[in-house]
Short mmCIF file of C-alpha atoms and ligand atoms in Angstrom, two decimals:
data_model
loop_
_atom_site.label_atom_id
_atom_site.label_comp_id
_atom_site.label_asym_id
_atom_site.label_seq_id
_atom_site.Cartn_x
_atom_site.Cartn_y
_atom_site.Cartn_z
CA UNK X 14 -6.49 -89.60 84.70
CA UNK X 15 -4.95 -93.11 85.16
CA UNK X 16 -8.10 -95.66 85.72
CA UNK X 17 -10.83 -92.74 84.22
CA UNK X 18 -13.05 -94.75 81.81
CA UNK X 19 -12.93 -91.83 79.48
CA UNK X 20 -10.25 -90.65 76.90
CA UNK X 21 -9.07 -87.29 78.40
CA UNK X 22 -7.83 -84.50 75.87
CA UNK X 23 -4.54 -83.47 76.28
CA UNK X 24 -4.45 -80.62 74.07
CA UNK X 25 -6.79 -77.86 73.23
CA UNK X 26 -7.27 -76.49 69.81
CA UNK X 27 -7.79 -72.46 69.89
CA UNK X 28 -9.88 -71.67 66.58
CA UNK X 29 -9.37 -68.15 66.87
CA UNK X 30 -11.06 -65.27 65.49
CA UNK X 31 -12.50 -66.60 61.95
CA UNK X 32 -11.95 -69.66 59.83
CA UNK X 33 -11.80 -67.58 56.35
CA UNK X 34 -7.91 -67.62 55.03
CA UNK X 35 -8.36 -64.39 53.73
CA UNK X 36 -9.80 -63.26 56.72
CA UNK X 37 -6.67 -64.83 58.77
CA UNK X 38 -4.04 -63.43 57.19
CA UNK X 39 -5.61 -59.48 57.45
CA UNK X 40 -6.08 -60.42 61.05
CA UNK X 41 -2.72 -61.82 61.34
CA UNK X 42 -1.74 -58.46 60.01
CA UNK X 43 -4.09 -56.28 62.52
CA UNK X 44 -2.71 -58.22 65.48
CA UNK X 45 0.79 -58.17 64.68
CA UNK X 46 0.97 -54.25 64.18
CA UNK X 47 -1.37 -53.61 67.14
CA UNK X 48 1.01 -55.55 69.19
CA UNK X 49 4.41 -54.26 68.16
CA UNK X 50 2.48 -50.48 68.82
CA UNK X 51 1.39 -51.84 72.24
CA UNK X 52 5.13 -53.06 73.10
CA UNK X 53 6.91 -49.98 71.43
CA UNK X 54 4.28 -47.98 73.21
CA UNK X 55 4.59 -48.87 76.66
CA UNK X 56 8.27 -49.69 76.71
CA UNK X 57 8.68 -45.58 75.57
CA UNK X 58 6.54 -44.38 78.78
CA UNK X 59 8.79 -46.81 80.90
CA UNK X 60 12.10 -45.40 79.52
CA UNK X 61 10.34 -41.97 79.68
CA UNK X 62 9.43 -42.08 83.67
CA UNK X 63 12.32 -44.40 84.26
CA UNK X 64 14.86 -41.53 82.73
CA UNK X 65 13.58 -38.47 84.19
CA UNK X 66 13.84 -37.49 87.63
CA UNK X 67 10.96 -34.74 87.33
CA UNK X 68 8.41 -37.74 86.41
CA UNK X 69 9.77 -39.95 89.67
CA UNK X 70 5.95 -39.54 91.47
CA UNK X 71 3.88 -42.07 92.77
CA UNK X 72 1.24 -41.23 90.01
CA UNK X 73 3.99 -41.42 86.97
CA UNK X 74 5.39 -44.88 89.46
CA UNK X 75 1.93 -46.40 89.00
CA UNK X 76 1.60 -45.52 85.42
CA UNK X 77 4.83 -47.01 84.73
CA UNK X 78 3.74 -50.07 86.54
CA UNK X 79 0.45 -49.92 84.22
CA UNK X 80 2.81 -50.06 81.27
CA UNK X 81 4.43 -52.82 82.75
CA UNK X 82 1.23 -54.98 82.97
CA UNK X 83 0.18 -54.12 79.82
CA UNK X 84 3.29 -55.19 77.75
CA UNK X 85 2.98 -58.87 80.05
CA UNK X 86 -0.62 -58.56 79.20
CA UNK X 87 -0.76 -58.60 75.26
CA UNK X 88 2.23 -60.95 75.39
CA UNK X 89 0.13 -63.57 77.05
CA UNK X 90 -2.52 -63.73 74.13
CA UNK X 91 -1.13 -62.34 70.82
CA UNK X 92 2.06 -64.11 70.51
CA UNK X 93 0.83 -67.91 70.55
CA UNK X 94 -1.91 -66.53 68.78
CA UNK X 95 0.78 -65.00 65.72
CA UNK X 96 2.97 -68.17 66.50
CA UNK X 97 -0.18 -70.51 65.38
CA UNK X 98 -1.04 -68.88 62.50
CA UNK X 99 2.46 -68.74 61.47
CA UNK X 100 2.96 -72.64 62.12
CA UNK X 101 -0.47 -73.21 60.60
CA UNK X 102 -1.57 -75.10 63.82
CA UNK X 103 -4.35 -74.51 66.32
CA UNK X 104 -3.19 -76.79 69.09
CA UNK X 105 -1.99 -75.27 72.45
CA UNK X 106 -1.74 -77.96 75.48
CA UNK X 107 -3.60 -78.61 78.61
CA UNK X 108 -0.54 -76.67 80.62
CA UNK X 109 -0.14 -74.50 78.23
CA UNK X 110 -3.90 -73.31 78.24
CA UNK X 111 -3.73 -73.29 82.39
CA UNK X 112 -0.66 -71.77 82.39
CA UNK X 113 -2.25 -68.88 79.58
CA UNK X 114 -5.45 -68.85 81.47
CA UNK X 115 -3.39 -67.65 85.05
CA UNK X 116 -1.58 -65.38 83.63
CA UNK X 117 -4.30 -63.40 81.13
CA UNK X 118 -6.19 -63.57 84.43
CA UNK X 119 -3.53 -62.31 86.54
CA UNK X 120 -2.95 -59.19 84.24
CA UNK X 121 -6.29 -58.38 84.25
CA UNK X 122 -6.58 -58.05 87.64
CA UNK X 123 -3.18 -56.05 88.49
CA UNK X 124 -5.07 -53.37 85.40
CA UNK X 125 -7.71 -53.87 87.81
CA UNK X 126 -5.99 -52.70 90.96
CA UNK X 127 -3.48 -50.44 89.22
CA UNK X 128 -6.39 -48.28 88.18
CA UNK X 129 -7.45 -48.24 91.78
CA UNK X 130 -4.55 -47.60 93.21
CA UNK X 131 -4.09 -44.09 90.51
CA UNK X 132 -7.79 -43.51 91.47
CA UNK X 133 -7.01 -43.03 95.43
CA UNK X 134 -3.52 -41.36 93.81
CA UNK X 135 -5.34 -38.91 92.05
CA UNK X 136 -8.36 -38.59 95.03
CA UNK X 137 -4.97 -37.51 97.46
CA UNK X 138 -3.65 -34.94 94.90
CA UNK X 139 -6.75 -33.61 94.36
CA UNK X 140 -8.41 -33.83 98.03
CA UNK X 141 -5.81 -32.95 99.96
CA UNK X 142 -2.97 -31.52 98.15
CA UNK X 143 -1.26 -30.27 101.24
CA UNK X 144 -0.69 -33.57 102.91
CA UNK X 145 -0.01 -35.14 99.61
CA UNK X 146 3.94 -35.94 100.14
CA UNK X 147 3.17 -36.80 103.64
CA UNK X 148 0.38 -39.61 102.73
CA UNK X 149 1.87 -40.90 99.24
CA UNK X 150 4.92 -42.21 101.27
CA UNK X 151 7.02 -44.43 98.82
CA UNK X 152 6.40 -47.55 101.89
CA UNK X 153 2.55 -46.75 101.13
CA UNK X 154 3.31 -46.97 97.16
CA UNK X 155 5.23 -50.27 97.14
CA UNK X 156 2.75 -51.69 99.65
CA UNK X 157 -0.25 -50.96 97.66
CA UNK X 158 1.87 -52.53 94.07
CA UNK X 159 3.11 -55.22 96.22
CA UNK X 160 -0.35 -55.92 97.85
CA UNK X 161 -1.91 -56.09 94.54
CA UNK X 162 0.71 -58.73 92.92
CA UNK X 163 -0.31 -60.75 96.00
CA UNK X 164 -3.79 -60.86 95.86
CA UNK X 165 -3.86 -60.89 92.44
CA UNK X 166 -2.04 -64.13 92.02
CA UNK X 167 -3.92 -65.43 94.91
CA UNK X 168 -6.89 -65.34 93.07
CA UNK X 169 -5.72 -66.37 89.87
CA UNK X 170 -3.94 -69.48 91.48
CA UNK X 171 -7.78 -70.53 93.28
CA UNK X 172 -9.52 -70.28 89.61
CA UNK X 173 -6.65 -72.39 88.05
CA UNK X 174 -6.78 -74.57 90.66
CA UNK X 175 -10.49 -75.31 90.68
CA UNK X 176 -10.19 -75.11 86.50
CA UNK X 177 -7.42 -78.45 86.72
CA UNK X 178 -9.10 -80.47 88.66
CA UNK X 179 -12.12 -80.70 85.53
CA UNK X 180 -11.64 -83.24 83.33
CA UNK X 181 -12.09 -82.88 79.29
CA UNK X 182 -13.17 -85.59 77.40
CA UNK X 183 -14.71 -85.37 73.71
CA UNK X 184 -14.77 -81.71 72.11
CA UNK X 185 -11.30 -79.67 72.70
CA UNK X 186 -11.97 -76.85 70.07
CA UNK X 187 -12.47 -73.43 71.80
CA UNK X 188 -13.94 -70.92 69.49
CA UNK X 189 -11.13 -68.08 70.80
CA UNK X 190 -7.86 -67.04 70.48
CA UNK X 191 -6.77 -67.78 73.65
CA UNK X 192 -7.36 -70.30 76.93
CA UNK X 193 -10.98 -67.81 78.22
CA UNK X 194 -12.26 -69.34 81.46
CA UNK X 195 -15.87 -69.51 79.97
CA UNK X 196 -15.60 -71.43 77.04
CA UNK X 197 -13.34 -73.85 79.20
CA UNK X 198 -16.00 -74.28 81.42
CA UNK X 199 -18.48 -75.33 78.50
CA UNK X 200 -16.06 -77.92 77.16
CA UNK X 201 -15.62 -79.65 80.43
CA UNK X 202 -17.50 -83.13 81.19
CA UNK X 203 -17.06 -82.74 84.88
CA UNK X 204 -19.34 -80.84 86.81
CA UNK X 205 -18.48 -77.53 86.94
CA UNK X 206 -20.86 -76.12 89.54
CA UNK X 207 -18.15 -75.15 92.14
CA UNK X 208 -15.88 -73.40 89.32
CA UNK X 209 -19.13 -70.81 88.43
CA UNK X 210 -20.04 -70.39 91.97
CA UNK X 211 -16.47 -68.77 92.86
CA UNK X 212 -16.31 -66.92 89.40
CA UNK X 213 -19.96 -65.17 90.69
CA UNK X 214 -18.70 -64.66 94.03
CA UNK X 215 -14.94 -64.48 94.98
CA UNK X 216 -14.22 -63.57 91.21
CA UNK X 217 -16.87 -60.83 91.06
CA UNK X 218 -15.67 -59.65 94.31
CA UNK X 219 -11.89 -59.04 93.30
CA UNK X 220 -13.28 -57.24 90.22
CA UNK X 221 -16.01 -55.48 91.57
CA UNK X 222 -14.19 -54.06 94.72
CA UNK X 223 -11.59 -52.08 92.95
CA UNK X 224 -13.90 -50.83 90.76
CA UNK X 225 -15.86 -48.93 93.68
CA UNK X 226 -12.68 -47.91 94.84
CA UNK X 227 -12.31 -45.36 91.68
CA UNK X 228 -16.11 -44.49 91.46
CA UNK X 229 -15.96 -43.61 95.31
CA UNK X 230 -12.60 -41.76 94.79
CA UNK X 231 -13.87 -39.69 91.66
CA UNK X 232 -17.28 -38.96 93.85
CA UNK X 233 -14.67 -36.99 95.85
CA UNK X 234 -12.99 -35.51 93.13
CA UNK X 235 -15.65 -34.04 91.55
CA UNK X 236 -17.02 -32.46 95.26
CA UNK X 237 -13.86 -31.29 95.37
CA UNK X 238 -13.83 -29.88 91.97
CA UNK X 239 -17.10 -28.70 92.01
CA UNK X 240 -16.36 -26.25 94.78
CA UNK X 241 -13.13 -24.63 93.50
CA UNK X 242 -14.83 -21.30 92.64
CA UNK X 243 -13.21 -20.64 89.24
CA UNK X 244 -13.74 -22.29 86.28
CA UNK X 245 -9.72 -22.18 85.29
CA UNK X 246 -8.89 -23.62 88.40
CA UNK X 247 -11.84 -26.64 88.15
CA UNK X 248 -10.21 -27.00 84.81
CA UNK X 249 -6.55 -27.58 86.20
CA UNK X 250 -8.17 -29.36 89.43
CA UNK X 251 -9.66 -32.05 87.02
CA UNK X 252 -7.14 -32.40 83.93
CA UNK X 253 -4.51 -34.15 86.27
CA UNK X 254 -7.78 -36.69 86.67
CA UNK X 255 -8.83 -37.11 83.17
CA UNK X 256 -6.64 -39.54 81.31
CA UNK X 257 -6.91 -41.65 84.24
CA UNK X 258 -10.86 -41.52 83.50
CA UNK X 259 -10.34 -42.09 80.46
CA UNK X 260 -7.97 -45.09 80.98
CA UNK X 261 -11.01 -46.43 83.37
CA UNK X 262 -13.88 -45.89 81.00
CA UNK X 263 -12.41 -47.98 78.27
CA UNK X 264 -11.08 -50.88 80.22
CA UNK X 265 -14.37 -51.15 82.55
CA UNK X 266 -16.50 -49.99 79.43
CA UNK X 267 -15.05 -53.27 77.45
CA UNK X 268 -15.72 -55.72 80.69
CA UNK X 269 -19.02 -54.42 81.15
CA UNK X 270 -19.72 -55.17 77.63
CA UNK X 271 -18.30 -58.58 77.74
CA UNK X 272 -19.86 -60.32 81.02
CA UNK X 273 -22.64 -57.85 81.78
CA UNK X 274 -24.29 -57.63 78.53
CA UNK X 275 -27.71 -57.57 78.88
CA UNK X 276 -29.48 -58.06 76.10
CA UNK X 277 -30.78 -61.48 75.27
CA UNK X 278 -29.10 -61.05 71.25
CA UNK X 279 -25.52 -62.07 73.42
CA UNK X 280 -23.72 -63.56 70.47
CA UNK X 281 -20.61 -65.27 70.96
CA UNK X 282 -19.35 -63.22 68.08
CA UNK X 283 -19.99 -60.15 69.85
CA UNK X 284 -18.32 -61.44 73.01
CA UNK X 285 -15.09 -62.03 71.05
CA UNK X 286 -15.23 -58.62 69.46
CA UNK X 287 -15.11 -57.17 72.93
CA UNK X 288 -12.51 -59.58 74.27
CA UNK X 289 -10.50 -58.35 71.81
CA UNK X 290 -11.42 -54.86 73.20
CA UNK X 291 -10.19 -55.31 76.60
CA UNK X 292 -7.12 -57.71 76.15
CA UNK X 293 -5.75 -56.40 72.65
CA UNK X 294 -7.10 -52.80 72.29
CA UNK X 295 -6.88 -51.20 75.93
CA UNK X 296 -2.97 -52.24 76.13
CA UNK X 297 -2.25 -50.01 73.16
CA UNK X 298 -4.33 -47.35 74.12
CA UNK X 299 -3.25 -46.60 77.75
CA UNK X 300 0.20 -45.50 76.83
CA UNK X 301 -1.28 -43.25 73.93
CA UNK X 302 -4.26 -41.85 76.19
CA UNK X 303 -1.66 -40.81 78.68
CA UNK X 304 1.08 -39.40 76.64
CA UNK X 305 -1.50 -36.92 73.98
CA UNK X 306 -3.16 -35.67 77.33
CA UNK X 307 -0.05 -35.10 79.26
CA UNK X 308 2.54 -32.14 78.78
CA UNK X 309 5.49 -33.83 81.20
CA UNK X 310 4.87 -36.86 80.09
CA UNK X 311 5.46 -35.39 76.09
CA UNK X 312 8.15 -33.73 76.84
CA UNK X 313 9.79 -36.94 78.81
CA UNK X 314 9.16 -38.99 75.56
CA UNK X 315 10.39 -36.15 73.28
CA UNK X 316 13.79 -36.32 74.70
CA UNK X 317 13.96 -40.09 74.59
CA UNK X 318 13.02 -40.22 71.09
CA UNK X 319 15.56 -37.23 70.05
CA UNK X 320 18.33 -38.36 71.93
CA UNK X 321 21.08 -38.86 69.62
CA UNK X 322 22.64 -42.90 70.06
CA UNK X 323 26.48 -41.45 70.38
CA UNK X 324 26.88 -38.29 71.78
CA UNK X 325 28.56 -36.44 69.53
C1 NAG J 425 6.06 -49.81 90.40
O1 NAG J 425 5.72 -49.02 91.52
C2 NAG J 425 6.63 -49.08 92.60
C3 NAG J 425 6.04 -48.33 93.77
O2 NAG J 425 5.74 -47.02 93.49
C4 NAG J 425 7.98 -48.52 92.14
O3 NAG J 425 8.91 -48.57 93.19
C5 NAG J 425 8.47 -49.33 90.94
O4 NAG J 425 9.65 -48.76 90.42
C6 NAG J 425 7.42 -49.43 89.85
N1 NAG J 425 7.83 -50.41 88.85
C7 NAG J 425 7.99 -50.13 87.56
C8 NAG J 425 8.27 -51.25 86.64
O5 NAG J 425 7.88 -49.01 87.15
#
């Protein structure tokens, strides 16, 4: 930065979702409720799995770890956002932004692997439920959540680190409400060439990869399914499967929508509106997709929300 002939920016400014006051202040509103439901939410499955032996599987470990992410995953975005608004500012700094930027990233990819780590979960269960015990060993479990911390902050650290070495000279206003790699990209006056090439490749790998993990996984289930003679029995064979479909379709159903999106009409406006899908939306719903569809899960939560403070 020293000796550049060009003024660098040291802060960003995140416009956020509209520029109407009355606008802000419902949004304010919206966000602020979503995110207390997505914290409340998520922190009740912990306590739920964490409190009852019966729920101490690998699937109910991995959905607790999915709560986990989610709770870091809202925080990352919604808070500065509900700070800003508060402190009627818009500036965040150049750290600050990085430093968002990793760690919205990060999340998204332990979601990412999480749901392909339930996927071979559920493929096991449903597979070959006689050596299930024997293959879900708790070493296999931690490796897998362990494994995916790793690579996903691996990743994460290359895409910062190609992100600060850009420089930022005139505009610093990102139309967003928080530090999104690809309207960084766009403000930056260096050339930013490398930065898309890894984003197409090694980016698109780490996403794409887990993401055949659960459709090759749910190929199996549903062979499997498919030949259990009686209709009861395909029933019970696929509900343990379907809230983690359901989980999947919304959180690869909002991604698609955001950086597939085919049509040539691609507004920006429409690519915040799913943003908000994926980072905002799918946190709150995982907890509530798993709990309506799940009887132990319920009944774990019913006792932690009847249990009396002081016993009497
Ligand atoms: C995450 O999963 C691992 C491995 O199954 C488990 O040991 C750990 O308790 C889980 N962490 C949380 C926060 O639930």
């Amino acid at each position: 930065m020293s000796g550049a002939n060009q003024s660098s920016v040291s802060q960003f400014l995140l416009l956020g979702l509209s520029r109407h006051p009355q606008q802000q202040q419902l949004l304010f509103v919206l966000f602020l409720s979503m995110y207390l439901a997505t914290v409340l939410g998520n922190l009740l499955i912990l306590l739920a799995i964490s409190t009852d032996t019966r729920l101490h599987t690998p699937m109910y470990f991995f959905l607790s770890n999915l709560s986990f992410v989610d709770v870091c995953f809202s925080s990352t975005t919604v808070p500065k956002m509900l700070a800003n608004h508060v402190l009627g500012t818009q500036a965040i700094s150049f750290s600050g932004c990085l430093t968002q930027m990793y760690f919205v990233f990060l999340f998204v990819d332990m979601d990412n692997f999480l749901l392909a780590v339930m996927a071979y979960d559920r493929f096991v269960a449903v597979c070959h439920p006689l050596h299930y015990t024997t293959k879900m060993t708790r070493q296999l479990c931690v490796l897998m959540v362990a494994g995916s911390w790793v690579v996903g902050n691996l990743n994460v650290l290359l895409h910062t680190l190609l992100m600060a070495r850009l420089s930022f000279c005139g505009d610093n206003a990102i139309p967003h409400f928080f530090c999104d790699v690809t309207p960084l990209l766009k403000l930056s006056c260096s050339d930013t060439h490398l930065n898309e090439v890894m984003i197409l490749t090694e980016g698109a790998l780490v996403m794409i990869a887990p993401f055949v993990c659960i459709l090759v996984s749910y190929v199996f289930i549903a062979g499997a399914v498919l030949r259990v003679p009686s209709v009861g029995g395909r029933w019970k064979a696929f509900s343990t499967c379907s809230s983690h479909l359901a989980v999947v379709s919304l959180f690869y159903g909002t991604i698609i929508a955001v950086y597939f999106n085919p049509s040539s009409s691609h507004s920006a406006e429409r690519d915040t509106a799913a943003t908000v899908l994926y980072t905002v939306v799918t946190p709150l719903l995982n907890p509530f997709i798993y709990s309506l569809r799940n009887r132990d899960l319920k009944g774990a939560l019913g006792r932690v929300v009847g249990q009396k403070p002081f016993p009497a």
